[in-house]
């Protein structure tokens, strides 16, 4: 274990090129623990990078909490106002209650029911892309599929999907100049206003969607329902879109992958896991210590913010052979893309179904995918995402 001081790791300029992977790989290999002085976070924070250390910080038994916030910028003295009310920033009984309410609509069974909707959505998008022109997957395909799925779960009318995609872009990609017309805080406010109107409609006329499920629970306030709709919308959209874009990136750059998926020599489910590891869209998760704890040999008092960098853990050479290479048949593949412990992503089954359908449909209908030029990356610290991925699809 090595403890070092370095630049502010909450600076989004550090993550706009592939140099980020070299930096993360070195820090993971050293099992480093790094302190970032106050800057992007008012009180500073510690960071861990290795697979072992990230899993330990996120473990259910670890004396750390998400209730002060889950992203750089929050800490015990500067907490997230949603703490203890929104599922992703709640612990213990409240977290279990919310998972029990939301879980059935995001379960493996629900994902299987939605698979045909995903197939229809992918087919329609490919119809538009297979015209021989350049398709920017990061804008034309990646966001559309998870948005359609999440909006159906929430009971959002199809005509509102484009607006909500735009708002989620601003909510999670707010540091990038693509989204400088609105701050993340403004985007979240707009999302909450939208769901406030939808909640009013569902109280009068409930359906079988998530909003209706939440509003019928007498223990949840309207604000609780709003916050958790925001949580599901953004969580379901913003990370999966980049994994889907990354799947197309892999099809364009991994030799023989489209043909291997088509003839069955590459197992789709195994490839999905490698897409999740290789893209690792959720960039970091923050926790705050609740008791004296030793992490990587350093004693930390209660109230200390600690950040686990998931892409670094997912390319830790101690856990993954040749970690920067996309290996379609990689087994075992103990990635922590969806987190670890009680906060393991509730939408993981949905994300896996969406990715498997995308890969299958592309393999069926496309003989090759060619990069038009190298991708551009978002200037962001919450998601490791594609700003642009221009490709050409060749139909079979």
Short mmCIF file of N, CA and C in Angstrom, two decimals, residues 90-216:
data_model
loop_
_atom_site.label_atom_id
_atom_site.label_comp_id
_atom_site.label_asym_id
_atom_site.label_seq_id
_atom_site.Cartn_x
_atom_site.Cartn_y
_atom_site.Cartn_z
N UNK A 90 -29.40 6.24 0.97
CA UNK A 90 -30.01 5.82 2.23
C UNK A 90 -29.40 4.47 2.63
N UNK A 91 -29.46 4.19 3.89
CA UNK A 91 -28.91 2.94 4.41
C UNK A 91 -29.95 2.26 5.31
N UNK A 92 -29.62 1.03 5.70
CA UNK A 92 -30.38 0.29 6.72
C UNK A 92 -31.86 0.13 6.34
N UNK A 93 -32.76 0.41 7.28
CA UNK A 93 -34.17 0.07 7.09
C UNK A 93 -34.81 0.85 5.94
N UNK A 94 -34.49 2.14 5.81
CA UNK A 94 -35.07 2.94 4.73
C UNK A 94 -34.61 2.43 3.37
N UNK A 95 -33.35 2.04 3.28
CA UNK A 95 -32.83 1.51 2.01
C UNK A 95 -33.54 0.20 1.67
N UNK A 96 -33.69 -0.67 2.66
CA UNK A 96 -34.38 -1.95 2.41
C UNK A 96 -35.83 -1.73 2.00
N UNK A 97 -36.49 -0.78 2.63
CA UNK A 97 -37.89 -0.48 2.29
C UNK A 97 -38.01 -0.02 0.85
N UNK A 98 -37.14 0.90 0.44
CA UNK A 98 -37.21 1.42 -0.92
C UNK A 98 -36.86 0.36 -1.95
N UNK A 99 -35.88 -0.48 -1.63
CA UNK A 99 -35.54 -1.57 -2.55
C UNK A 99 -36.72 -2.53 -2.72
N UNK A 100 -37.44 -2.77 -1.63
CA UNK A 100 -38.58 -3.68 -1.70
C UNK A 100 -39.69 -3.10 -2.57
N UNK A 101 -39.87 -1.78 -2.52
CA UNK A 101 -40.88 -1.13 -3.34
C UNK A 101 -40.50 -1.09 -4.81
N UNK A 102 -39.25 -0.69 -5.05
CA UNK A 102 -38.80 -0.46 -6.43
C UNK A 102 -38.36 -1.76 -7.10
N UNK A 103 -37.83 -2.69 -6.31
CA UNK A 103 -37.20 -3.89 -6.84
C UNK A 103 -38.02 -4.68 -7.85
N UNK A 104 -39.30 -4.96 -7.58
CA UNK A 104 -40.06 -5.79 -8.53
C UNK A 104 -40.14 -5.21 -9.94
N UNK A 105 -40.11 -3.87 -10.06
CA UNK A 105 -40.20 -3.25 -11.38
C UNK A 105 -38.87 -3.22 -12.11
N UNK A 106 -37.78 -3.53 -11.38
CA UNK A 106 -36.44 -3.55 -11.99
C UNK A 106 -35.82 -4.94 -11.95
N UNK A 107 -36.60 -5.95 -11.60
CA UNK A 107 -36.08 -7.30 -11.39
C UNK A 107 -35.72 -7.99 -12.69
N UNK A 108 -35.11 -9.18 -12.53
CA UNK A 108 -34.77 -9.99 -13.71
C UNK A 108 -36.03 -10.37 -14.49
N UNK A 109 -37.10 -10.67 -13.79
CA UNK A 109 -38.35 -11.03 -14.47
C UNK A 109 -38.91 -9.83 -15.24
N UNK A 110 -38.85 -8.65 -14.62
CA UNK A 110 -39.31 -7.45 -15.31
C UNK A 110 -38.44 -7.16 -16.53
N UNK A 111 -37.13 -7.39 -16.38
CA UNK A 111 -36.21 -7.16 -17.50
C UNK A 111 -36.55 -8.07 -18.67
N UNK A 112 -36.86 -9.32 -18.38
CA UNK A 112 -37.22 -10.25 -19.46
C UNK A 112 -38.49 -9.80 -20.18
N UNK A 113 -39.44 -9.27 -19.42
CA UNK A 113 -40.68 -8.78 -20.03
C UNK A 113 -40.42 -7.58 -20.94
N UNK A 114 -39.39 -6.80 -20.60
CA UNK A 114 -39.09 -5.60 -21.37
C UNK A 114 -38.17 -5.87 -22.55
N UNK A 115 -37.68 -7.10 -22.67
CA UNK A 115 -36.70 -7.41 -23.72
C UNK A 115 -37.25 -7.14 -25.11
N UNK A 116 -38.52 -7.46 -25.34
CA UNK A 116 -39.10 -7.24 -26.67
C UNK A 116 -39.20 -5.75 -26.97
N UNK A 117 -39.50 -4.95 -25.96
CA UNK A 117 -39.52 -3.50 -26.15
C UNK A 117 -38.13 -3.00 -26.56
N UNK A 118 -37.09 -3.55 -25.92
CA UNK A 118 -35.71 -3.17 -26.26
C UNK A 118 -35.40 -3.57 -27.70
N UNK A 119 -35.79 -4.80 -28.07
CA UNK A 119 -35.52 -5.28 -29.44
C UNK A 119 -36.20 -4.36 -30.47
N UNK A 120 -37.43 -3.98 -30.22
CA UNK A 120 -38.14 -3.08 -31.14
C UNK A 120 -37.43 -1.74 -31.24
N UNK A 121 -36.99 -1.22 -30.09
CA UNK A 121 -36.31 0.08 -30.06
C UNK A 121 -34.99 0.01 -30.84
N UNK A 122 -34.21 -1.06 -30.61
CA UNK A 122 -32.93 -1.20 -31.30
C UNK A 122 -33.16 -1.34 -32.80
N UNK A 123 -34.15 -2.15 -33.18
CA UNK A 123 -34.43 -2.34 -34.60
C UNK A 123 -34.79 -1.04 -35.29
N UNK A 124 -35.63 -0.23 -34.64
CA UNK A 124 -36.00 1.05 -35.23
C UNK A 124 -34.82 1.99 -35.37
N UNK A 125 -33.95 2.02 -34.37
CA UNK A 125 -32.76 2.87 -34.43
C UNK A 125 -31.81 2.41 -35.53
N UNK A 126 -31.69 1.09 -35.69
CA UNK A 126 -30.81 0.58 -36.76
C UNK A 126 -31.37 0.88 -38.14
N UNK A 127 -32.68 0.84 -38.28
CA UNK A 127 -33.30 1.19 -39.56
C UNK A 127 -32.83 2.58 -40.01
N UNK A 128 -32.72 3.48 -39.05
CA UNK A 128 -32.28 4.84 -39.37
C UNK A 128 -30.77 4.92 -39.60
N UNK A 129 -30.01 4.05 -38.90
CA UNK A 129 -28.55 4.14 -38.99
C UNK A 129 -27.97 3.43 -40.20
N UNK A 130 -28.69 2.43 -40.71
CA UNK A 130 -28.15 1.62 -41.81
C UNK A 130 -28.40 2.27 -43.17
N UNK A 131 -27.96 3.49 -43.30
CA UNK A 131 -28.11 4.18 -44.58
C UNK A 131 -26.78 4.52 -45.20
N UNK A 132 -25.72 3.96 -44.63
CA UNK A 132 -24.38 4.19 -45.17
C UNK A 132 -23.71 5.44 -44.65
N UNK A 133 -24.45 6.27 -43.93
CA UNK A 133 -23.87 7.48 -43.39
C UNK A 133 -23.22 7.25 -42.05
N UNK A 134 -22.66 8.32 -41.49
CA UNK A 134 -22.02 8.24 -40.18
C UNK A 134 -23.09 8.37 -39.10
N UNK A 135 -23.03 7.49 -38.12
CA UNK A 135 -23.96 7.52 -36.99
C UNK A 135 -23.17 7.80 -35.71
N UNK A 136 -23.54 8.84 -35.02
CA UNK A 136 -22.92 9.10 -33.71
C UNK A 136 -23.69 8.29 -32.66
N UNK A 137 -23.12 7.17 -32.30
CA UNK A 137 -23.80 6.24 -31.38
C UNK A 137 -24.06 6.89 -30.03
N UNK A 138 -23.17 7.79 -29.62
CA UNK A 138 -23.30 8.41 -28.30
C UNK A 138 -24.55 9.27 -28.17
N UNK A 139 -25.08 9.73 -29.29
CA UNK A 139 -26.29 10.55 -29.24
C UNK A 139 -27.49 9.88 -29.90
N UNK A 140 -27.26 9.06 -30.94
CA UNK A 140 -28.37 8.51 -31.72
C UNK A 140 -28.88 7.17 -31.21
N UNK A 141 -28.03 6.40 -30.53
CA UNK A 141 -28.43 5.07 -30.09
C UNK A 141 -28.29 4.90 -28.58
N UNK A 142 -27.10 5.20 -28.04
CA UNK A 142 -26.83 4.97 -26.62
C UNK A 142 -27.89 5.46 -25.67
N UNK A 143 -28.34 6.72 -25.79
CA UNK A 143 -29.32 7.21 -24.82
C UNK A 143 -30.75 6.74 -25.06
N UNK A 144 -31.06 6.36 -26.30
CA UNK A 144 -32.45 6.08 -26.66
C UNK A 144 -32.99 4.81 -26.00
N UNK A 145 -32.15 3.80 -25.93
CA UNK A 145 -32.63 2.49 -25.46
C UNK A 145 -32.93 2.51 -23.96
N UNK A 146 -31.99 2.92 -23.12
CA UNK A 146 -32.35 2.95 -21.68
C UNK A 146 -33.45 3.95 -21.37
N UNK A 147 -33.51 5.04 -22.13
CA UNK A 147 -34.58 6.02 -21.88
C UNK A 147 -35.94 5.40 -22.14
N UNK A 148 -36.06 4.65 -23.23
CA UNK A 148 -37.35 4.01 -23.54
C UNK A 148 -37.75 3.04 -22.43
N UNK A 149 -36.78 2.28 -21.94
CA UNK A 149 -37.07 1.29 -20.90
C UNK A 149 -37.44 1.96 -19.58
N UNK A 150 -36.63 2.92 -19.14
CA UNK A 150 -36.88 3.56 -17.84
C UNK A 150 -38.18 4.36 -17.88
N UNK A 151 -38.43 5.02 -19.00
CA UNK A 151 -39.68 5.79 -19.09
C UNK A 151 -40.89 4.88 -19.04
N UNK A 152 -40.78 3.68 -19.62
CA UNK A 152 -41.90 2.74 -19.53
C UNK A 152 -42.10 2.28 -18.08
N UNK A 153 -41.01 2.01 -17.38
CA UNK A 153 -41.11 1.59 -15.98
C UNK A 153 -41.75 2.69 -15.12
N UNK A 154 -41.36 3.93 -15.38
CA UNK A 154 -41.88 5.04 -14.60
C UNK A 154 -43.28 5.47 -15.02
N UNK A 155 -43.71 5.05 -16.21
CA UNK A 155 -45.01 5.47 -16.71
C UNK A 155 -44.97 6.81 -17.41
N UNK A 156 -43.79 7.18 -17.95
CA UNK A 156 -43.63 8.45 -18.66
C UNK A 156 -44.12 8.29 -20.09
N UNK A 157 -44.97 9.19 -20.57
CA UNK A 157 -45.43 9.10 -21.96
C UNK A 157 -44.27 9.19 -22.94
N UNK A 158 -44.38 8.46 -24.07
CA UNK A 158 -43.31 8.40 -25.06
C UNK A 158 -42.92 9.78 -25.57
N UNK A 159 -43.91 10.69 -25.66
CA UNK A 159 -43.61 12.01 -26.21
C UNK A 159 -42.75 12.86 -25.29
N UNK A 160 -42.56 12.44 -24.04
CA UNK A 160 -41.72 13.19 -23.11
C UNK A 160 -40.30 12.64 -23.00
N UNK A 161 -40.01 11.54 -23.70
CA UNK A 161 -38.71 10.90 -23.55
C UNK A 161 -37.56 11.81 -23.95
N UNK A 162 -37.67 12.50 -25.09
CA UNK A 162 -36.57 13.36 -25.56
C UNK A 162 -36.23 14.43 -24.53
N UNK A 163 -37.26 15.03 -23.95
CA UNK A 163 -37.03 16.06 -22.93
C UNK A 163 -36.28 15.49 -21.74
N UNK A 164 -36.68 14.29 -21.29
CA UNK A 164 -36.04 13.71 -20.11
C UNK A 164 -34.63 13.23 -20.41
N UNK A 165 -34.38 12.75 -21.63
CA UNK A 165 -33.00 12.42 -22.02
C UNK A 165 -32.12 13.66 -21.92
N UNK A 166 -32.61 14.79 -22.42
CA UNK A 166 -31.85 16.03 -22.38
C UNK A 166 -31.57 16.44 -20.94
N UNK A 167 -32.57 16.31 -20.09
CA UNK A 167 -32.37 16.70 -18.69
C UNK A 167 -31.38 15.77 -17.98
N UNK A 168 -31.42 14.47 -18.27
CA UNK A 168 -30.45 13.57 -17.63
C UNK A 168 -29.04 13.84 -18.14
N UNK A 169 -28.91 14.23 -19.41
CA UNK A 169 -27.60 14.63 -19.93
C UNK A 169 -27.02 15.75 -19.08
N UNK A 170 -27.84 16.77 -18.83
CA UNK A 170 -27.37 17.91 -18.05
C UNK A 170 -27.14 17.54 -16.59
N UNK A 171 -27.96 16.64 -16.06
CA UNK A 171 -27.84 16.28 -14.65
C UNK A 171 -26.54 15.56 -14.35
N UNK A 172 -26.06 14.72 -15.30
CA UNK A 172 -24.86 13.93 -15.03
C UNK A 172 -23.65 14.37 -15.84
N UNK A 173 -23.86 15.08 -16.94
CA UNK A 173 -22.72 15.50 -17.77
C UNK A 173 -22.49 16.99 -17.69
N UNK A 174 -22.93 17.59 -16.59
CA UNK A 174 -22.96 19.04 -16.49
C UNK A 174 -21.61 19.73 -16.61
N UNK A 175 -20.49 19.04 -16.34
CA UNK A 175 -19.18 19.68 -16.45
C UNK A 175 -18.77 19.87 -17.90
N UNK A 176 -19.34 19.06 -18.82
CA UNK A 176 -18.93 19.13 -20.21
C UNK A 176 -19.62 20.28 -20.92
N UNK A 177 -18.88 20.93 -21.83
CA UNK A 177 -19.43 22.10 -22.52
C UNK A 177 -20.64 21.76 -23.39
N UNK A 178 -20.80 20.47 -23.73
CA UNK A 178 -22.01 20.06 -24.47
C UNK A 178 -23.26 20.43 -23.69
N UNK A 179 -23.15 20.46 -22.38
CA UNK A 179 -24.32 20.64 -21.53
C UNK A 179 -24.23 21.91 -20.69
N UNK A 180 -23.51 22.92 -21.21
CA UNK A 180 -23.30 24.10 -20.38
C UNK A 180 -24.48 25.06 -20.38
N UNK A 181 -25.57 24.71 -21.08
CA UNK A 181 -26.75 25.56 -21.06
C UNK A 181 -27.57 25.42 -19.79
N UNK A 182 -27.24 24.42 -18.98
CA UNK A 182 -28.00 24.17 -17.75
C UNK A 182 -27.09 23.46 -16.76
N UNK A 183 -27.13 23.88 -15.51
CA UNK A 183 -26.31 23.23 -14.48
C UNK A 183 -26.97 21.93 -14.05
N UNK A 184 -26.20 20.99 -13.47
CA UNK A 184 -26.81 19.77 -12.94
C UNK A 184 -27.94 20.06 -11.95
N UNK A 185 -27.77 21.07 -11.10
CA UNK A 185 -28.80 21.40 -10.12
C UNK A 185 -30.09 21.86 -10.82
N UNK A 186 -29.94 22.68 -11.86
CA UNK A 186 -31.12 23.14 -12.61
C UNK A 186 -31.83 21.96 -13.28
N UNK A 187 -31.01 21.03 -13.83
CA UNK A 187 -31.60 19.87 -14.51
C UNK A 187 -32.40 19.01 -13.53
N UNK A 188 -31.82 18.77 -12.34
CA UNK A 188 -32.53 17.99 -11.32
C UNK A 188 -33.84 18.70 -10.93
N UNK A 189 -33.79 20.01 -10.82
CA UNK A 189 -35.01 20.76 -10.47
C UNK A 189 -36.08 20.57 -11.53
N UNK A 190 -35.69 20.64 -12.81
CA UNK A 190 -36.64 20.44 -13.89
C UNK A 190 -37.23 19.03 -13.86
N UNK A 191 -36.39 18.05 -13.56
CA UNK A 191 -36.87 16.67 -13.47
C UNK A 191 -37.90 16.55 -12.35
N UNK A 192 -37.60 17.17 -11.20
CA UNK A 192 -38.52 17.09 -10.07
C UNK A 192 -39.85 17.78 -10.37
N UNK A 193 -39.79 18.90 -11.08
CA UNK A 193 -41.03 19.59 -11.47
C UNK A 193 -41.86 18.69 -12.38
N UNK A 194 -41.18 18.02 -13.34
CA UNK A 194 -41.90 17.13 -14.25
C UNK A 194 -42.60 16.00 -13.46
N UNK A 195 -41.85 15.37 -12.55
CA UNK A 195 -42.43 14.25 -11.82
C UNK A 195 -43.50 14.70 -10.82
N UNK A 196 -43.41 15.92 -10.33
CA UNK A 196 -44.47 16.43 -9.47
C UNK A 196 -45.80 16.44 -10.23
N UNK A 197 -45.76 16.84 -11.49
CA UNK A 197 -46.97 16.84 -12.31
C UNK A 197 -47.44 15.41 -12.59
N UNK A 198 -46.48 14.50 -12.84
CA UNK A 198 -46.85 13.12 -13.12
C UNK A 198 -47.45 12.44 -11.88
N UNK A 199 -46.90 12.77 -10.71
CA UNK A 199 -47.44 12.22 -9.46
C UNK A 199 -48.89 12.65 -9.26
N UNK A 200 -49.17 13.91 -9.53
CA UNK A 200 -50.55 14.41 -9.40
C UNK A 200 -51.49 13.62 -10.31
N UNK A 201 -51.03 13.36 -11.54
CA UNK A 201 -51.85 12.59 -12.49
C UNK A 201 -52.05 11.16 -12.02
N UNK A 202 -51.01 10.54 -11.45
CA UNK A 202 -51.12 9.14 -11.01
C UNK A 202 -51.96 9.00 -9.74
N UNK A 203 -51.99 10.01 -8.93
CA UNK A 203 -52.87 9.96 -7.76
C UNK A 203 -54.34 9.88 -8.19
N UNK A 204 -54.66 10.58 -9.28
CA UNK A 204 -56.03 10.58 -9.79
C UNK A 204 -56.32 9.31 -10.59
N UNK A 205 -55.29 8.85 -11.31
CA UNK A 205 -55.50 7.70 -12.20
C UNK A 205 -54.27 6.79 -12.14
N UNK A 206 -54.17 5.94 -11.12
CA UNK A 206 -52.98 5.08 -10.97
C UNK A 206 -52.90 4.01 -12.05
N UNK A 207 -51.67 3.58 -12.30
CA UNK A 207 -51.44 2.51 -13.27
C UNK A 207 -50.59 1.43 -12.63
N UNK A 208 -49.86 0.67 -13.47
CA UNK A 208 -48.98 -0.38 -12.94
C UNK A 208 -47.52 0.01 -13.02
N UNK A 209 -47.25 1.30 -13.04
CA UNK A 209 -45.89 1.82 -13.17
C UNK A 209 -45.30 2.15 -11.80
N UNK A 210 -44.03 2.54 -11.81
CA UNK A 210 -43.31 2.80 -10.57
C UNK A 210 -43.86 4.02 -9.83
N UNK A 211 -44.20 5.07 -10.56
CA UNK A 211 -44.74 6.26 -9.89
C UNK A 211 -46.01 5.89 -9.12
N UNK A 212 -46.88 5.11 -9.74
CA UNK A 212 -48.12 4.68 -9.06
C UNK A 212 -47.80 3.85 -7.83
N UNK A 213 -46.81 2.97 -7.93
CA UNK A 213 -46.41 2.13 -6.79
C UNK A 213 -45.95 2.99 -5.62
N UNK A 214 -45.13 4.00 -5.91
CA UNK A 214 -44.59 4.84 -4.85
C UNK A 214 -45.65 5.73 -4.21
N UNK A 215 -46.56 6.27 -5.01
CA UNK A 215 -47.53 7.21 -4.44
C UNK A 215 -48.57 6.51 -3.56
N UNK A 216 -48.70 5.19 -3.72
CA UNK A 216 -49.67 4.47 -2.89
C UNK A 216 -49.10 4.06 -1.54
#
